[in-house]
Short mmCIF file of C-alpha atoms in Angstrom, two decimals:
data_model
loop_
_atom_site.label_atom_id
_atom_site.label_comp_id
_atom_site.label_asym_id
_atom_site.label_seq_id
_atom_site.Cartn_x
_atom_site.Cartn_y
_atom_site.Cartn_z
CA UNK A 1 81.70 102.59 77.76
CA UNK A 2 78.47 101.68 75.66
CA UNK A 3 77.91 98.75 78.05
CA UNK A 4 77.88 100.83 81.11
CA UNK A 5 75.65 103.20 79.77
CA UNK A 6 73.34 100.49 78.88
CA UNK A 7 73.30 99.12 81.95
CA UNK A 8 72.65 102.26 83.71
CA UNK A 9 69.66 103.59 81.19
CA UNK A 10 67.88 99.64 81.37
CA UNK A 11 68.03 99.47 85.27
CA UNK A 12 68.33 103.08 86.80
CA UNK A 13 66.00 105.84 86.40
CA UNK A 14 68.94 107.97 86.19
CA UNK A 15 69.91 110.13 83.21
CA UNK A 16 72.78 109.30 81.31
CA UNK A 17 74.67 112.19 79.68
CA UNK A 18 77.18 111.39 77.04
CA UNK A 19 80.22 113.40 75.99
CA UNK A 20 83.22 113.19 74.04
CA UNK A 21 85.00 109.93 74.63
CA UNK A 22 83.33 109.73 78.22
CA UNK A 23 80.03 110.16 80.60
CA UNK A 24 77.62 110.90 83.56
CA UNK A 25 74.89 109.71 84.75
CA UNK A 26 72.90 111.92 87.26
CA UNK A 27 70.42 112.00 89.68
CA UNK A 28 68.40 114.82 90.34
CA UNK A 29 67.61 116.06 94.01
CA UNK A 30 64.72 117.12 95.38
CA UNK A 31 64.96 120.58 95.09
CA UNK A 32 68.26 120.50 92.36
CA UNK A 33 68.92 121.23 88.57
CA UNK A 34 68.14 118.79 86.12
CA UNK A 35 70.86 117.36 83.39
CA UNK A 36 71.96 120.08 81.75
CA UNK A 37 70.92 123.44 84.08
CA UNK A 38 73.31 125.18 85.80
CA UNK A 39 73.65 124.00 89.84
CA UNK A 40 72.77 126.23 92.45
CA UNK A 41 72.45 125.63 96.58
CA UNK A 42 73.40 126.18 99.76
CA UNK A 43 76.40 123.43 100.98
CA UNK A 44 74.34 121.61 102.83
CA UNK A 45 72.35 120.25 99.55
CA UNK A 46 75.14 120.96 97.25
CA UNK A 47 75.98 118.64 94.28
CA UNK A 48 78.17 116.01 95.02
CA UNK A 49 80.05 113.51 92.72
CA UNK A 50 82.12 110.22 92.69
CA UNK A 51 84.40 108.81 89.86
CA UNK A 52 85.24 106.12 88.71
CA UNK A 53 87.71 105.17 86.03
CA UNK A 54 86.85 102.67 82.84
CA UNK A 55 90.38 101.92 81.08
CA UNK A 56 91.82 98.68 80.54
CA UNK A 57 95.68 98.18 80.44
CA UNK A 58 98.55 96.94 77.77
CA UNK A 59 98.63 93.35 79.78
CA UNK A 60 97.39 90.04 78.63
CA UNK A 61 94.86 88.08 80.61
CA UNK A 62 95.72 84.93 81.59
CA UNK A 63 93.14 83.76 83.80
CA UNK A 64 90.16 82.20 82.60
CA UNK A 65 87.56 84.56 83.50
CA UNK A 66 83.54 84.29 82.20
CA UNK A 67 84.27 88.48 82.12
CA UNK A 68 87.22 87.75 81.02
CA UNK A 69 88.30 90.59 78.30
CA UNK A 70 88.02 89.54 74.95
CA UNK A 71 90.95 91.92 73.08
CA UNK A 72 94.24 90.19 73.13
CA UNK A 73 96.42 91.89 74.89
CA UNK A 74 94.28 93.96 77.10
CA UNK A 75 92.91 93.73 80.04
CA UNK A 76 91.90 95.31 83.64
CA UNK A 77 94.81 94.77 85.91
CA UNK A 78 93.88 97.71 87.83
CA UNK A 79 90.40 96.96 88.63
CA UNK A 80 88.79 100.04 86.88
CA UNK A 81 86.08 97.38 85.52
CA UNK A 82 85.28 97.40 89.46
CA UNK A 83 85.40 100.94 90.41
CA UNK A 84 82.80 101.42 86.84
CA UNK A 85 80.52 98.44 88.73
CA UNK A 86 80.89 99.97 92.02
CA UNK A 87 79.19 103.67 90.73
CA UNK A 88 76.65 101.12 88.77
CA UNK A 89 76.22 99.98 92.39
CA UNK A 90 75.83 102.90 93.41
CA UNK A 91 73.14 103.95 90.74
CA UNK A 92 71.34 101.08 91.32
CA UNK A 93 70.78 102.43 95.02
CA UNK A 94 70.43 106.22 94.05
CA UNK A 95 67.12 104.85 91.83
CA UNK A 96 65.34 103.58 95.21
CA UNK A 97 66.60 106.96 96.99
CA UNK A 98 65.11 110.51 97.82
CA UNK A 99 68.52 113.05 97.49
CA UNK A 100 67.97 115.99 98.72
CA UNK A 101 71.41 117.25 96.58
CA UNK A 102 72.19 116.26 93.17
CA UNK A 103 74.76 113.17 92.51
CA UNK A 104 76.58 112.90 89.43
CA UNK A 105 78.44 109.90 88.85
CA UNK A 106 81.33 110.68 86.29
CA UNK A 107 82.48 107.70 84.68
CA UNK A 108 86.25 108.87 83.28
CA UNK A 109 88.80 107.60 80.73
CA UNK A 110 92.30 107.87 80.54
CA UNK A 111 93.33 107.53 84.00
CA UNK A 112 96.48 105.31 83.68
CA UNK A 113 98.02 108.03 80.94
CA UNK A 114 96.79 111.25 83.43
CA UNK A 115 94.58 112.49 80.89
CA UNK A 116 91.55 111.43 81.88
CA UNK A 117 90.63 113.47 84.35
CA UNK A 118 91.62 116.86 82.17
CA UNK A 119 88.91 115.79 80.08
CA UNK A 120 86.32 115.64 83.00
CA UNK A 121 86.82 117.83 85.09
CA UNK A 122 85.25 121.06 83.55
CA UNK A 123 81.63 119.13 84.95
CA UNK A 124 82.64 120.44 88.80
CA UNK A 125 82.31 124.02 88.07
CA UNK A 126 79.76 123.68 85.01
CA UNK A 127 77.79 121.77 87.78
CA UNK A 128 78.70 123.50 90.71
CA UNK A 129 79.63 120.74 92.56
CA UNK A 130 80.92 121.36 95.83
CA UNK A 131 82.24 117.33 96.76
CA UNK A 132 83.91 114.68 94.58
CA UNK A 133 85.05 111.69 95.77
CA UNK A 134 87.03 108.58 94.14
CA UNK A 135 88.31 104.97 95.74
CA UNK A 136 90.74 102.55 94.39
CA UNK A 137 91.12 98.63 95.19
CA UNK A 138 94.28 97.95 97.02
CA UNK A 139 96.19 94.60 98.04
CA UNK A 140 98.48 94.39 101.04
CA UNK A 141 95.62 95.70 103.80
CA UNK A 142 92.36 93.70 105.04
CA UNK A 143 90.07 92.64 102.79
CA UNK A 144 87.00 95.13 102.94
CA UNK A 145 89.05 97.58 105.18
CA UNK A 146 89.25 101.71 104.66
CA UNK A 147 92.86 102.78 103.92
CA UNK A 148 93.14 106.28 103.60
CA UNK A 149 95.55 109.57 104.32
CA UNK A 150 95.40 112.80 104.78
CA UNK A 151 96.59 115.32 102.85
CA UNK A 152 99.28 114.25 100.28
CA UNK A 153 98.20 110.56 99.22
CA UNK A 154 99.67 110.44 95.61
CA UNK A 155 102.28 111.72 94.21
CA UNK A 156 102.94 114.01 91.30
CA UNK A 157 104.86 111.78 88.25
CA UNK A 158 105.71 112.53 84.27
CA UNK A 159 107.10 110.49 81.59
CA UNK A 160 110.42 112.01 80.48
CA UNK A 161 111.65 110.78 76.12
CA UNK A 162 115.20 111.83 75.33
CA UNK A 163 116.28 110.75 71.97
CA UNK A 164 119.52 111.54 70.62
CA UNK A 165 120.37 112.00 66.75
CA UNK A 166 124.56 110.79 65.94
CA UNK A 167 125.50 109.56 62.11
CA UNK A 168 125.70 105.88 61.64
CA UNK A 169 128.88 104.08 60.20
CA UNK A 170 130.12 100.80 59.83
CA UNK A 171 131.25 99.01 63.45
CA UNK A 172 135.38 98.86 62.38
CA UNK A 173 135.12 102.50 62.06
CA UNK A 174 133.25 104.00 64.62
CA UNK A 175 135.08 107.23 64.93
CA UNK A 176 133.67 107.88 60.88
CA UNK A 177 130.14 108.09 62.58
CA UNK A 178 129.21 109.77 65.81
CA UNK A 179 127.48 106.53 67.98
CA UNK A 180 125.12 108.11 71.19
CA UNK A 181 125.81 105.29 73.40
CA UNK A 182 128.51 106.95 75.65
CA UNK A 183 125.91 109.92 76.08
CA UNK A 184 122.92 107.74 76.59
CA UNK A 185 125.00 105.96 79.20
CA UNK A 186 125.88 108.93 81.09
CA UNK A 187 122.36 110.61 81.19
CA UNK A 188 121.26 106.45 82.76
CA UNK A 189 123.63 107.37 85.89
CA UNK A 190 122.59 110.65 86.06
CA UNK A 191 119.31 110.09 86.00
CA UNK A 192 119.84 106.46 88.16
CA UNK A 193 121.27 108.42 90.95
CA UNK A 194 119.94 112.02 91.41
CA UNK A 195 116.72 111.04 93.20
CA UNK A 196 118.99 110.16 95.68
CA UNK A 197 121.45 112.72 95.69
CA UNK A 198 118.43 114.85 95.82
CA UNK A 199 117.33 113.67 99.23
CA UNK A 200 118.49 116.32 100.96
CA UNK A 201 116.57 117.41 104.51
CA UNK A 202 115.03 121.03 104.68
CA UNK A 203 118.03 121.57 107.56
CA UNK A 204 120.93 120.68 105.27
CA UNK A 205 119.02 122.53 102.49
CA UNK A 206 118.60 125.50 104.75
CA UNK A 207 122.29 125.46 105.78
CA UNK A 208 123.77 125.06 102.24
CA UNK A 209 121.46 127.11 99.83
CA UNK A 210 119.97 130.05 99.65
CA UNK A 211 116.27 130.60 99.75
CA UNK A 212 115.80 130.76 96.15
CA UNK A 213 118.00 128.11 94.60
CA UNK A 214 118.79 124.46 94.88
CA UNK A 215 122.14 123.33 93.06
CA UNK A 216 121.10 120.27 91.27
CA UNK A 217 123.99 117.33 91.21
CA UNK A 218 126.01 117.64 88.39
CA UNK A 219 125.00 121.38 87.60
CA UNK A 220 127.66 124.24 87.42
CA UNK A 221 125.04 127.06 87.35
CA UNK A 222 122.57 126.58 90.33
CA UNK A 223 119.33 125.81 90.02
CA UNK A 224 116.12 128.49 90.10
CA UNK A 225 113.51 127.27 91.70
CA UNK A 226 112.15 130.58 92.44
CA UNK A 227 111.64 129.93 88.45
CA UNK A 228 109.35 127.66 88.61
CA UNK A 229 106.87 129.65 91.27
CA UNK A 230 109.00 127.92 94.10
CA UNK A 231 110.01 130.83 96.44
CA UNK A 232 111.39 128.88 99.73
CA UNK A 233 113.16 126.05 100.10
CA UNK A 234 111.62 122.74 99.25
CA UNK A 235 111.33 119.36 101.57
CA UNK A 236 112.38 116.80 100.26
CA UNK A 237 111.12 113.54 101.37
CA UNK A 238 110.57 111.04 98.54
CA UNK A 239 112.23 111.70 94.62
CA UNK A 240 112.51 108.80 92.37
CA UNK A 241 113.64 108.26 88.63
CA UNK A 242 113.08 105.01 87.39
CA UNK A 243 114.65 104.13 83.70
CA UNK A 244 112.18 102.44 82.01
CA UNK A 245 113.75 101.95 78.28
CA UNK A 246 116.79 102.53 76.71
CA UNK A 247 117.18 101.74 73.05
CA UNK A 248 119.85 102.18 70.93
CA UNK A 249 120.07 100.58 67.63
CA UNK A 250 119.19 96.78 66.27
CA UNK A 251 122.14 94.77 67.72
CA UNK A 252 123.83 94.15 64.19
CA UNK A 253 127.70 93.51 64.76
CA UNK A 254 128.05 95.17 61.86
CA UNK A 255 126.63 98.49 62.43
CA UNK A 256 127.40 101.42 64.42
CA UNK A 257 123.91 103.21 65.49
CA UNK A 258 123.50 107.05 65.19
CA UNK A 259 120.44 107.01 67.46
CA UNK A 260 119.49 106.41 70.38
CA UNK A 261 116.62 106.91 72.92
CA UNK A 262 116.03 107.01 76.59
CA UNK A 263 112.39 107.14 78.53
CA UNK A 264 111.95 107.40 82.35
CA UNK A 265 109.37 108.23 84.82
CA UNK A 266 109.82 110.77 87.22
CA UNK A 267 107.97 110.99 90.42
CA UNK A 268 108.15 113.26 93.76
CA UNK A 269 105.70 114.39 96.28
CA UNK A 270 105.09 117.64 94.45
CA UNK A 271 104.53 118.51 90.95
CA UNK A 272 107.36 121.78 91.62
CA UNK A 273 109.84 118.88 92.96
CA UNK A 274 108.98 116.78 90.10
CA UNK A 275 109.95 119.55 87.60
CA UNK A 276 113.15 120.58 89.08
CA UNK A 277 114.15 116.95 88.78
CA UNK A 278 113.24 117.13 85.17
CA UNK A 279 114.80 120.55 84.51
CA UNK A 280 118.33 119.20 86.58
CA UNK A 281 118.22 115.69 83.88
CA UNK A 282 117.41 117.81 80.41
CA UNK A 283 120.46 120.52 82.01
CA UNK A 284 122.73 117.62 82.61
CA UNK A 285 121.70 115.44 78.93
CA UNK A 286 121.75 118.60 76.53
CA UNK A 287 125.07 120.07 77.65
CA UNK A 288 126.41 116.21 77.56
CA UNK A 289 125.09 116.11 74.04
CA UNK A 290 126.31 119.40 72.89
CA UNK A 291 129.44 118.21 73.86
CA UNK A 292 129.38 115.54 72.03
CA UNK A 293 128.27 116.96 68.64
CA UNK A 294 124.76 115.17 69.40
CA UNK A 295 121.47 116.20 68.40
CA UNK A 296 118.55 116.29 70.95
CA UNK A 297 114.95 116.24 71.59
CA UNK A 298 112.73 115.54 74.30
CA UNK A 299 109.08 115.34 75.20
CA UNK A 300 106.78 114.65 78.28
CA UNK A 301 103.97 112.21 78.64
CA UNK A 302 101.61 110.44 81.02
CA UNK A 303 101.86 113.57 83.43
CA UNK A 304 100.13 113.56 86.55
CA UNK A 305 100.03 115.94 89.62
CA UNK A 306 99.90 114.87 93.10
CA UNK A 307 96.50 113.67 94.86
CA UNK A 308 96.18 115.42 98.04
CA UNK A 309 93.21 115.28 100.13
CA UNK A 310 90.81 117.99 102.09
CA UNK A 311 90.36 117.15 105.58
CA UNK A 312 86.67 117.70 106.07
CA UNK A 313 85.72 115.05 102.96
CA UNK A 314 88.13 113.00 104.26
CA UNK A 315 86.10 113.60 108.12
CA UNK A 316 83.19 112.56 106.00
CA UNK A 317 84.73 109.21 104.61
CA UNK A 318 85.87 108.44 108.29
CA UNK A 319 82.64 108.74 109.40
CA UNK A 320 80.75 107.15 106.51
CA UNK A 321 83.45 104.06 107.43
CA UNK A 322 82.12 104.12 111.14
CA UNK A 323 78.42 104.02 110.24
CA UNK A 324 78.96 100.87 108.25
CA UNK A 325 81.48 99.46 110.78
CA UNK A 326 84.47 99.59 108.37
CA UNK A 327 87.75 99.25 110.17
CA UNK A 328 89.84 102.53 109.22
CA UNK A 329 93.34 101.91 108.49
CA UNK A 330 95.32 104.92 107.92
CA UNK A 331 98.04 104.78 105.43
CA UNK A 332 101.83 105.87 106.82
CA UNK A 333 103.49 106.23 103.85
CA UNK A 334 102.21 107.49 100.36
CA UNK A 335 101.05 105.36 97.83
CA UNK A 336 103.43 105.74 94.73
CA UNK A 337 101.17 105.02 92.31
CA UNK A 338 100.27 108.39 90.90
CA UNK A 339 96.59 109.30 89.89
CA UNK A 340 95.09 112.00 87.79
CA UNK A 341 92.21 112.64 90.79
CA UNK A 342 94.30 114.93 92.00
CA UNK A 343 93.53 117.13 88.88
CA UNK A 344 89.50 117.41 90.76
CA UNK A 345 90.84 118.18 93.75
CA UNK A 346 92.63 121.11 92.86
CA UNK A 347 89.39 123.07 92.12
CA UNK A 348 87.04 120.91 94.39
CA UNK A 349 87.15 119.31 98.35
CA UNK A 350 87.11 115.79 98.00
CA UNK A 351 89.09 112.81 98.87
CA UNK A 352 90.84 109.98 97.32
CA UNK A 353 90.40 106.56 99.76
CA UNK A 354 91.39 103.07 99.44
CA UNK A 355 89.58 99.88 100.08
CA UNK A 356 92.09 96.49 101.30
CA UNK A 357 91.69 93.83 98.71
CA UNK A 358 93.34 91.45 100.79
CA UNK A 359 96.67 91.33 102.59
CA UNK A 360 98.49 88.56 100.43
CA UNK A 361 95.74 89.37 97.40
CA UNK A 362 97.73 89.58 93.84
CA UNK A 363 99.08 93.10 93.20
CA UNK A 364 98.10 95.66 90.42
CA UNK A 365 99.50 95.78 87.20
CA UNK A 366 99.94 91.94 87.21
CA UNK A 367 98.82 89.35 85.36
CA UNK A 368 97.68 87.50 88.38
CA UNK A 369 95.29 90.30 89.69
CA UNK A 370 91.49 89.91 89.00
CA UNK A 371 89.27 92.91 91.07
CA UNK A 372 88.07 91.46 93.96
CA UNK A 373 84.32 91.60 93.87
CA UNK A 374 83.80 91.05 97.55
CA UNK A 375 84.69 94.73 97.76
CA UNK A 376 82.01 95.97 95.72
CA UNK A 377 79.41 96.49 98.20
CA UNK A 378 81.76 98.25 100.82
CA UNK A 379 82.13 100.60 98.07
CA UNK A 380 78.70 101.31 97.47
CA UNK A 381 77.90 101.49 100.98
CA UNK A 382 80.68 103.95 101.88
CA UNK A 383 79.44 106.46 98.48
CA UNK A 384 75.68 106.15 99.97
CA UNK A 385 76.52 107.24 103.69
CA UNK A 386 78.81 110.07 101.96
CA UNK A 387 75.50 111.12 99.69
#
C-alpha cells in the first residue's frame, strides 16, 4: 500500500487520502469538491469512481519474476498487483486531463476474504458518487477482449466452520468416549449432495410448495423462507457446496478423537438462496449432533454477496469498448468466483467487467499465473472513455 501511494504522490498531481488500512487518491473537477468536502452536482458531472483491489494470496511464487514478491509464501495469483497498476495508469492520465466531474480512485483491501469492500464503501455516499466501476483479469477469452454480463455476474458465497466437541478415549474402547466421525461423515453427504437436490425449477417448486416455504432435503419441518425476507418462491439455477476441510484428530492408532471439524463454502446466485442452504446444513448437523450426545458450534467467514450489474453503466462500458475498438464478448454463464464489488453496487450504479487474458493463459489462483501486463493499457483506456 505505501508503494502505491508513493508512486501516485511522486508522479500524479493527484491527492492521496489515506485511511485505516486502505486509500484514495482523487482528482478534482473543474467545478467539484476538493478532498475532503462534501460532493454536490447534477449527474451529468457527478463523481465517479473505479476500484481496484491490492491483496496478495496464501500461494507461493514459483516463477522467477524481477517483481517477483519477496514474502515466502505469498503472492498475487489473482492479479490485484495489476488492477492497483491499472488505476496508477489511470492516474497517470487523469494528471494530463481537464474532468469536468470528480474521480476518485479507491484502492481496497481485503477482497479475497469479502471484507474489503465493507471497509470502503462508506466513500460513495460521503462523496456522493453517483458511478463506480471495477474490472478483473480473466483467462479463457481473447487476450485484450471485454467480457462482461448483465445483471447477475457474481455470485453470493460464505464460508460455513462446524466443529463438533465428543470425549476422547483410547482406540480398543471407543464406546468409553463419544468419537464425532460418524456425525462429521453424515453432515459431508449432506452437505456433498443438497446443492443438487436443491436444483429444483420454479415449475416443480411452484407445483410442490407453497409460496412461503421450501422443504429443504433431509428436513422434517419445512423450511421458512418467508423468514429470511423471501416471500415467493425462489429460482433456482446454480447452488453449490464444496467441502473444503475435514479434520478430525492426529491419526494416532492409538487414540480415539473427541473432536472434530468441518469447513465448506457455500455459493448460489443470491445471498437469500445462499442462506437457506446454510440454514437447511446447520438444521440437518445440530439435530444429527444432538442425537448423538455431540456438542456444536459454528461460525461464518469470507462472506460475500452477489455482484450484479446496472444496465446503463454497463451501456457505458459497451460503449467505452466501441470507442477504443475492443471486441465485446458477453459472458453466458456467471462467473463463480464471488467478489465483494457487489457490496458498491448495492448503494451505487456501476458495473463489474472483465478483460480476456488469453484463451489458454494460466488460470487464477495458480501458481502458474503471472497478470498479464499486455492488458494494462486496455484497462486504462476503457476507465478514461468511462470518465
Amino acid at each position: 500500500m505505501s508503494l502505491l501511494q508513493s508512486f501516485l504522490r511522486e508522479n500524479t498531481t493527484l491527492d492521496v487520502c489515506a485511511r485505516d488500512g486502505w486509500f484514495y487518491a482523487f482528482k478534482k473537477g473543474q467545478s467539484g469538491p476538493g478532498c475532503d468536502s462534501e460532493a454536490s452536482g447534477a449527474a451529468s458531472n457527478a463523481p465517479i469512481a473505479f476500484r481496484a483491489d491490492m491483496d496478495a494470496l496464501p500461494i507461493p511464487e514459483t516463477i522467477c519474476l524481477p517483481y517477483g514478491s519477496k514474502n515466502p509464501g505469498i503472492s498475487h495469483k489473482c492479479g490485484h498487483d495489476g488492477h492497483s497498476a491499472a488505476l496508477c495508469g489511470l492516474a497517470l492520465e487523469l494528471s494530463g486531463m481537464e474532468t469536468a466531474r470528480d474521480v476518485y480512485l479507491i484502492f481496497q483491501p481485503g477482497e479475497e476474504i469479502g471484507a474489503g469492500a465493507l471497509r470502503c464503501r462508506d466513500l460513495i455516499q460521503e462523496k456522493g458518487i453517483a458511478e463506480v466501476y471495477a474490472f478483473h483479469n480473466l483467462g479463457g477469452y481473447p487476450e485484450g477482449a471485454l467480457v462482461y454480463r448483465r445483471g447477475l455476474t457474481q455470485p453470493a458465497s460464505e464460508g460455513l466452520k462446524i466443529r463438533l466437541t465428543g470425549k476422547a478415549s483410547h482406540a480398543s474402547a471407543p464406546e468409553k468416549g463419544n468419537n464425532p466421525a460418524g456425525v462429521l461423515a453424515g453432515i459431508v453427504q449432506f452437505a456433498m449432495g443438497i446443492a443438487a437436490k436443491f436444483q429444483t425449477s420454479k415449475q416443480e417448486l411452484d407445483s410442490t410448495r407453497s409460496c412461503n416455504e421450501f422443504s429443504a432435503v433431509g428436513q422434517e419441518k419445512p423450511l421458512h423462507l418467508s423468514a429470511i425476507g423471501q416471500e415467493k418462491p425462489l429460482h433456482l439455477p446454480m447452488r453449490l457446496c464444496t467441502v473444503t476441510g475435514i479434520r478430525l484428530g492426529e491419526g494416532d492408532f492409538g487414540i480415539s478423537p473427541g473432536e472434530g471439524e468441518i469447513c465448506m463454502t457455500l455459493r448460489a446466485e443470491v445471498e437469500s438462496e445462499m442462506k437457506a442452504m446454510e440454514e437447511a446444513v446447520l438444521t440437518y448437523s445440530e439435530s444429527a449432533a444432538s442425537d448423538a450426545g455431540l456438542g456444536i458450534k459454528w461460525s461464518i467467514h469470507d462472506y460475500f454477496p452477489e455482484t450484479r450489474n446496472h444496465d446503463a453503466p454497463m451501456d457505458k462500458v459497451l460503449e467505452a469498448a466501441r470507442k477504443n475498438k475492443m471486441p465485446a464478448i458477453p459472458m453466458e454463464e456467471i462467473w463463480r468466483a464471488s467478489e465483494d464489488f457487489g457490496y458498491y453496487l448495492k448503494i451505487c450504479p456501476g458495473a463489474m467487467f472483465y478483460i480476456g487474458n488469453g484463451e489458454q493463459y494460466p488460470a487464477l489462483h495458480t501458481a502458474e499465473y503471472d497478470f498479464n501486463d499486455r492488458i494494462l493499457k486496455k484497462a486504462v483506456d476503457l476507465f478514461a472513455a468511462l470518465i
